[in-house]
C-alpha cells in the first residue's frame, strides 16, 4: 500500500499508529501516512527492541516491496506492549511498559493424551505419529487402515462431522502427498486432524462411505493433486474441465502452466501462457 | 492459424453436448424421462452453476451439479504470494460476504503466527462482520424471493444493504471486496461516526425485517412454495457436511460463534435460531432471525468498544514458524475453514479454503429428489451458494 | 346510386367508427397500461420507473413500440411458418373482437348483442388457440410445454370465471352487457353489493385468465420452461404482449360491467350527490394543472413541451366533460353528457381494477403450476358453484312475497348467503390445506 505525503482524508485521519513504526529503526523509505499526524508521538513510542527469540530463518531481509521496511519477522504477539495511542497526536511521553514475556513461537510437538492413547491402543501400528500444533491435534495414520480408523473415529470417538478433506504436496518426500482430514465432533465439540501419507500413484481408500461429505472433497483432491481414492463412487474432475491434463496444485505444476491442448481443442485459441 | 468460423462453438467441451448424448445413450432412461440442462447461464442459478436434471414428467428423478466454471486457482495463487498479499484474494471468493472471508483468513494466519489481535480490533472486526452477515442475508433474501416470484422484496433488501455498504465504504473505501482486516488487527481506525452509523442502521433495521416478514412469512403462496420443499434432516445434514443455516434449520443447534468463539463473540449475548423441519421455510426463518441477532450483536458491541491499539505486534514481513493450522469461522453461509500450512518462508506453503457453499451444494441432490422442476430454483436459492466460493 | 349505398351502409357507419377507434386507440392504450404498470411497479419497489423518455416516461410506450417495429424478425428455421405468423394474430384478434360487445359507455358500443356476455366469454376463449399454436409453431420442446401449461391454466380458470359471471347474470336476468348495466341502474345498486363473493371469485379467476402474477408461472423468466413466447421477437412478441394487455382490459371491463355498474356514476339516482357529476372534470383539471405545474421543472426542453401538451390534452378533456354538464338541458351538448361522463366513469373503474391487478402482481410470489391447478379445480370451481346457488337463494329470499319470494330485505339475504358461501370456502380451503410436497426419496446419504 502506498501512502501519500498529503495528509489522509478526514475519515481516516485518526489512524492508529502501527506498533513497528521504525523511529528507532531505519527511517521509513516511503512516506508512511502517519508521519504528519504522529510526529510528536515519535519519542516515547520506541518499540522495544525485537525480541531475542528469532525464528530460524530470520535475517534482515531486504524489503521485498518498498512499503515493507526490514524488520524481524514474527514477534510473539503482545498486543498492548507498546504504548500505542488509539487516538493520534498529543501523546505525552508515556512510560515504556516492560517488554512482554516472550512466548515461544508456536510449533508442532508430539503429544500423547488420552485420545491418542485410545487410538494407539486400538490400532497400534496404524497410528504413525501424533502431534499437537497450535493447540490442534493431528494424528498421522497408516493408509492401509484408513477406513477402519475412519469408522472408529466416527463411531467410537464421535467425530461425526468431516469438515474438510484435502491434500498437501511435499515433493521432496518419498510419500509426497499428505491427505488431510479435518474432523469435528458435535457431541464433544472437539476437532481432530487425521493425516495419511501417500506416494504418487498410490491410491488412498475413500472415506466417502464413512462421511458422505468426502464425496466432492475427494473429487477435488483428485482433481487438484491426482490422488486416486479407491472405492469412490464417481472419481471425476470436479473443478477443472473433464479432459484436462495435469494436476495443478502439485508443486511441479508451474503457476503459469495450462493444458494448451485442451484449450486449443475446446476454445479454439492458443493458450496465452 | 485457427479457423475462426469452425472454432469454438462446435467443438467446445464445456457444453459437453457430446457428453449429454452419451449420457442419454448409456444411462437407461425410462420412457418418460428426459434430461434437461440448467445453466451455466441462467438467471436463477446465482452464478455459473450448471445443473443437469433427469425428469420424469415434472418430477426430478436425479440431478447432477457441474461446477468449476468460476475456478480461478486461488489456492495455487496463494502459494506464490506472501501472506499479506494473499489477503485481497480471499475477498473475491465469497464476494457477497467479503469481510467474513477476510476475518477467517486473518485469524487463521494470526493463529499460525501465535499472535492475537488487540481487543479493540477484535470488537471492530465483530461489528463489521455482523454487518456483513446482514448484508449477505439481504442478498440471499432478495434473490430467493425473486426466484419464487415475489418481485418487490429484492428492492427493499438492496436498499437496506446500501446502508451497510456505505458504512464499509466510509470505513475502508470499498463496498464489496473490502479487504477490511489485516493480519494482526486492523489497518484503519474506526472512523468517527462508525458507532453512530451502526446504531442508526441497526435501530432502523429491526423494522425493516418486520416489513419483509409481513410480505412473506405468513403469505399463503410463500408457505406453499417453501414448506416441505428441500427437506434435509439433521442426520443427513451432518453426514453431508452442511453447515450454517442449512444445518440449523434441520434442528442442530450449532454455531461456531458459540462453539469456538473467535473475534469478540464470547462477550456478547445472542441466540442461535434453529428450525425444526429442515425445509426451505425453516431456512428462511433461520436466516431472518439471524439478521435480527446480528443486529443485536452490533448494538451490544458498539456500546463498549475498548480503546487501545488496533494492530498487534507483527512484523512487516511475516514468516510464521513452520506448522499448520485449521481455523474455522461462522461465515454467513456456513463453516468457512482455512487450513494453512507454513514452511517458515514468507509465502504460505498451502492455503486450503474450506468453502461452505461447496459442501452445502453437495446436499442439493438429496434435497431435490422427488420435487418438481419449479422447486429446483427454490432449493438452489435456499442453499445460498455463491459460485465464487464453490469454485474458488 | 350513391344515396342507396349510403342508405345501405348507414346503420353500420357508427359501429365502424367505433371499431376504428378501438383498433387504433387500443394499442396505444395497452402501451400506456404497460407504462402504468412499470410506474406502479417502481413505486411499490421504492424507485422511480421510466423517467427519461418523455417526462416521467410518458413517451416510453411510443419508443418501445417503435423499437419493436424495427427489430429484426427472427423466425426459427424449422418452424411452421404460416402458423408461426398466424398465432399472435389469433390472440390479438380474439382480444379485440371481444371488445365488440363491450359497452364503454351508454353510447360507445360496437354491437349490442342480446347475448353479449356469451359472445365475450366465447371469443376470449379463442385466444387460447393463439397460445397453443404459438407454442407449437416455435418448434421448441420447452415452448410447447409452456404453451400447454398456459392453455391448461386458462381453460381451468375459465370455468370458475364463467360461474362467477353467472352469479351476476342471475341478478341481472339478461346476458346483454348493456342490459346488465341498465338493470343495475334500475335497481339502484351495483351487483358487487349483491354478490360480493362472486366478484372476488371473478377477480381471482380473471388474474389467472390473463396469465398475471401470482398465476404467471408459464411465463416466468426464472423457470426452466420458458413459455410460449420465447421464440417470438420484435413485433410478433409485441402482438402477444398486446394480446395480454387487451385481455386485461377486456376482463376489467367485464368486471366493471358486471359488478360495478359499468358507466354509472356512484349513486346516480341520489340527487343530493349530484355534485359527483363535477368529479370527472375536476379530476381532469387537477391532472392538467399538475402537469402544467411540473412542466417547467422538466430538465429538457422537449420534455417540457410534452408535459405542456399533456396538460393541454387533459384540459381539453376537462372542457369536453364540462360542456355537457353546463349546457342548458335539451341541447345537443347536454345530450352528450351521459355518453361522455359514462365513458369517463367506466374508464375510471377499469383503471382501478387494473391497478388491483398490478398491485397483486408486485406483492405476491408466484404459485407453482400444480398448486395453481389445484387452486383452480379444488377450490375456485367448488366455491363458485356454491356461490351460484347462494346468489340464486339471495334472489329468492329478497324477492317480494307476491312474486313468490320470501320478502326478506336485500341486505339480510346477501349477508346470509355470503356467510354460508364463505364458510364453504373456508372448509374447502382447510381441506386442501398445504399438503407437504412429496418427500425426498429416503436415499441414505
CSV table of C-alpha atoms in Angstrom, one decimal, chain B residues 137-312:
chain,number,residue,atom,x,y,z
B,137,UNK,CA,-28.5,-12.4,4.1
B,138,UNK,CA,-30.2,-9.5,2.5
B,139,UNK,CA,-28.8,-10.5,-0.9
B,140,UNK,CA,-30.0,-14.0,-0.2
B,141,UNK,CA,-33.5,-12.9,0.7
B,142,UNK,CA,-33.9,-10.6,-2.2
B,143,UNK,CA,-32.7,-13.1,-4.8
B,144,UNK,CA,-34.5,-16.1,-3.2
B,145,UNK,CA,-37.8,-14.1,-3.1
B,146,UNK,CA,-37.3,-13.0,-6.7
B,147,UNK,CA,-36.8,-16.6,-7.9
B,148,UNK,CA,-40.0,-17.6,-6.2
B,149,UNK,CA,-41.8,-14.8,-7.9
B,150,UNK,CA,-42.0,-12.0,-5.3
B,151,UNK,CA,-40.8,-9.1,-7.3
B,152,UNK,CA,-40.6,-6.5,-4.5
B,153,UNK,CA,-38.5,-7.7,-1.6
B,154,UNK,CA,-35.3,-7.6,-3.6
B,155,UNK,CA,-35.5,-3.8,-3.9
B,156,UNK,CA,-36.2,-3.4,-0.2
B,157,UNK,CA,-33.3,-5.7,0.7
B,158,UNK,CA,-30.9,-3.9,-1.6
B,159,UNK,CA,-32.0,-0.6,-0.2
B,160,UNK,CA,-31.0,-1.7,3.3
B,161,UNK,CA,-27.8,-3.3,2.1
B,162,UNK,CA,-26.9,0.0,0.6
B,163,UNK,CA,-26.7,1.5,4.0
B,164,UNK,CA,-24.3,-1.2,5.1
B,165,UNK,CA,-22.1,-0.8,2.1
B,166,UNK,CA,-22.0,2.9,2.8
B,167,UNK,CA,-20.6,2.1,6.2
B,168,UNK,CA,-18.0,-0.1,4.7
B,169,UNK,CA,-17.1,2.5,2.2
B,170,UNK,CA,-16.6,5.0,4.9
B,171,UNK,CA,-14.5,2.6,6.8
B,172,UNK,CA,-12.2,1.1,4.3
B,173,UNK,CA,-13.0,2.7,1.0
B,174,UNK,CA,-14.6,-0.3,-0.7
B,175,UNK,CA,-18.1,-1.6,-0.7
B,176,UNK,CA,-17.9,-5.2,-1.9
B,177,UNK,CA,-14.4,-6.6,-1.8
B,178,UNK,CA,-13.3,-4.7,1.3
B,179,UNK,CA,-10.0,-6.2,2.5
B,180,UNK,CA,-11.1,-4.7,5.7
B,181,UNK,CA,-8.8,-6.6,8.1
B,182,UNK,CA,-5.1,-7.1,8.3
B,183,UNK,CA,-3.1,-9.9,9.8
B,184,UNK,CA,-2.7,-8.8,13.4
B,185,UNK,CA,-5.6,-6.4,13.6
B,186,UNK,CA,-6.9,-3.6,11.5
B,187,UNK,CA,-5.3,-1.2,9.2
B,188,UNK,CA,-7.8,1.6,9.6
B,189,UNK,CA,-9.0,3.1,12.8
B,190,UNK,CA,-12.8,3.1,13.2
B,191,UNK,CA,-14.0,6.4,11.7
B,192,UNK,CA,-15.6,8.9,13.9
B,193,UNK,CA,-19.2,8.1,13.2
B,194,UNK,CA,-19.0,4.3,13.0
B,195,UNK,CA,-20.8,3.8,16.2
B,196,UNK,CA,-23.5,6.3,15.3
B,197,UNK,CA,-24.0,4.9,11.8
B,198,UNK,CA,-24.2,1.4,13.0
B,199,UNK,CA,-26.6,2.3,15.7
B,200,UNK,CA,-28.8,4.2,13.4
B,201,UNK,CA,-28.8,1.3,10.9
B,202,UNK,CA,-29.5,-1.3,13.5
B,203,UNK,CA,-32.3,0.5,15.0
B,204,UNK,CA,-33.8,1.1,11.6
B,205,UNK,CA,-33.2,-2.4,10.5
B,206,UNK,CA,-35.4,-4.1,13.0
B,207,UNK,CA,-38.5,-2.5,11.5
B,208,UNK,CA,-37.3,-3.4,8.0
B,209,UNK,CA,-37.0,-7.1,8.9
B,210,UNK,CA,-40.6,-6.9,10.1
B,211,UNK,CA,-41.5,-5.3,6.8
B,212,UNK,CA,-40.0,-8.2,4.9
B,213,UNK,CA,-41.7,-10.6,7.2
B,214,UNK,CA,-45.1,-9.1,6.6
B,215,UNK,CA,-44.6,-9.6,2.9
B,216,UNK,CA,-43.5,-13.2,3.1
B,217,UNK,CA,-43.7,-15.1,6.3
B,218,UNK,CA,-47.4,-15.7,6.5
B,219,UNK,CA,-48.1,-15.4,2.9
B,220,UNK,CA,-50.1,-18.4,1.8
B,221,UNK,CA,-48.3,-18.6,-1.5
B,222,UNK,CA,-44.9,-18.3,0.1
B,223,UNK,CA,-45.8,-21.0,2.5
B,224,UNK,CA,-47.0,-23.2,-0.3
B,225,UNK,CA,-43.8,-22.7,-2.2
B,226,UNK,CA,-41.4,-23.2,0.7
B,227,UNK,CA,-42.9,-25.5,3.2
B,228,UNK,CA,-41.9,-29.1,2.8
B,229,UNK,CA,-39.5,-28.2,-0.1
B,230,UNK,CA,-36.0,-29.4,0.0
B,231,UNK,CA,-36.2,-31.2,3.3
B,232,UNK,CA,-33.0,-32.4,4.8
B,233,UNK,CA,-32.9,-34.0,8.3
B,234,UNK,CA,-30.3,-33.2,10.9
B,235,UNK,CA,-28.5,-36.5,10.5
B,236,UNK,CA,-28.4,-36.1,6.8
B,237,UNK,CA,-27.1,-32.6,7.2
B,238,UNK,CA,-24.3,-33.7,9.5
B,239,UNK,CA,-23.4,-36.6,7.2
B,240,UNK,CA,-23.3,-34.5,4.1
B,241,UNK,CA,-21.3,-31.8,5.8
B,242,UNK,CA,-23.8,-29.0,5.6
B,243,UNK,CA,-23.2,-26.1,7.9
B,244,UNK,CA,-24.6,-22.7,8.6
B,245,UNK,CA,-28.3,-22.0,8.3
B,246,UNK,CA,-28.8,-25.3,6.5
B,247,UNK,CA,-27.9,-27.4,9.5
B,248,UNK,CA,-29.5,-25.1,11.9
B,249,UNK,CA,-32.8,-25.3,10.1
B,250,UNK,CA,-32.6,-29.0,10.5
B,251,UNK,CA,-32.6,-28.7,14.2
B,252,UNK,CA,-29.0,-29.0,15.1
B,253,UNK,CA,-28.1,-26.0,17.2
B,254,UNK,CA,-24.6,-25.4,16.2
B,255,UNK,CA,-22.8,-22.1,15.6
B,256,UNK,CA,-19.1,-21.7,15.6
B,257,UNK,CA,-19.5,-18.3,17.2
B,258,UNK,CA,-20.8,-20.1,20.3
B,259,UNK,CA,-19.0,-23.4,20.0
B,260,UNK,CA,-15.5,-22.0,19.5
B,261,UNK,CA,-15.8,-18.2,19.8
B,262,UNK,CA,-13.4,-16.1,17.9
B,263,UNK,CA,-13.1,-12.3,17.5
B,264,UNK,CA,-15.2,-10.9,20.2
B,265,UNK,CA,-18.2,-13.1,20.1
B,266,UNK,CA,-17.8,-14.5,23.6
B,267,UNK,CA,-18.6,-11.1,25.0
B,268,UNK,CA,-22.0,-10.8,23.6
B,269,UNK,CA,-25.3,-12.3,24.2
B,270,UNK,CA,-27.1,-13.7,21.2
B,271,UNK,CA,-29.3,-16.6,20.3
B,272,UNK,CA,-28.9,-19.2,17.7
B,273,UNK,CA,-32.1,-19.7,15.7
B,274,UNK,CA,-32.9,-23.2,14.8
B,275,UNK,CA,-35.6,-24.7,12.7
B,276,UNK,CA,-37.4,-28.0,13.0
B,277,UNK,CA,-38.2,-29.5,9.7
B,278,UNK,CA,-35.1,-28.6,7.6
B,279,UNK,CA,-37.2,-27.3,4.8
B,280,UNK,CA,-36.9,-24.2,2.8
B,281,UNK,CA,-39.3,-22.3,5.0
B,282,UNK,CA,-37.2,-23.1,8.1
B,283,UNK,CA,-34.1,-22.0,6.4
B,284,UNK,CA,-35.9,-18.8,5.6
B,285,UNK,CA,-36.9,-18.2,9.2
B,286,UNK,CA,-33.5,-19.1,10.5
B,287,UNK,CA,-31.8,-16.5,8.3
B,288,UNK,CA,-34.4,-13.9,9.1
B,289,UNK,CA,-33.8,-14.4,12.8
B,290,UNK,CA,-30.1,-14.4,12.2
B,291,UNK,CA,-30.4,-11.0,10.8
B,292,UNK,CA,-32.1,-9.8,14.0
B,293,UNK,CA,-29.5,-11.5,16.1
B,294,UNK,CA,-26.7,-9.8,14.2
B,295,UNK,CA,-28.4,-6.5,14.8
B,296,UNK,CA,-28.4,-7.4,18.5
B,297,UNK,CA,-24.7,-8.2,18.5
B,298,UNK,CA,-23.9,-5.0,16.7
B,299,UNK,CA,-25.9,-2.9,19.2
B,300,UNK,CA,-24.1,-4.6,22.1
B,301,UNK,CA,-20.7,-4.2,20.5
B,302,UNK,CA,-21.0,-0.5,19.8
B,303,UNK,CA,-21.9,0.2,23.4
B,304,UNK,CA,-18.4,-0.6,24.5
B,305,UNK,CA,-15.6,-0.6,22.0
B,306,UNK,CA,-12.4,-0.8,24.0
B,307,UNK,CA,-9.8,1.7,23.4
B,308,UNK,CA,-6.3,0.7,22.6
B,309,UNK,CA,-4.2,-0.2,19.6
B,310,UNK,CA,-5.7,-1.8,16.6
B,311,UNK,CA,-2.8,-3.8,15.5
B,312,UNK,CA,-0.8,-6.4,17.2
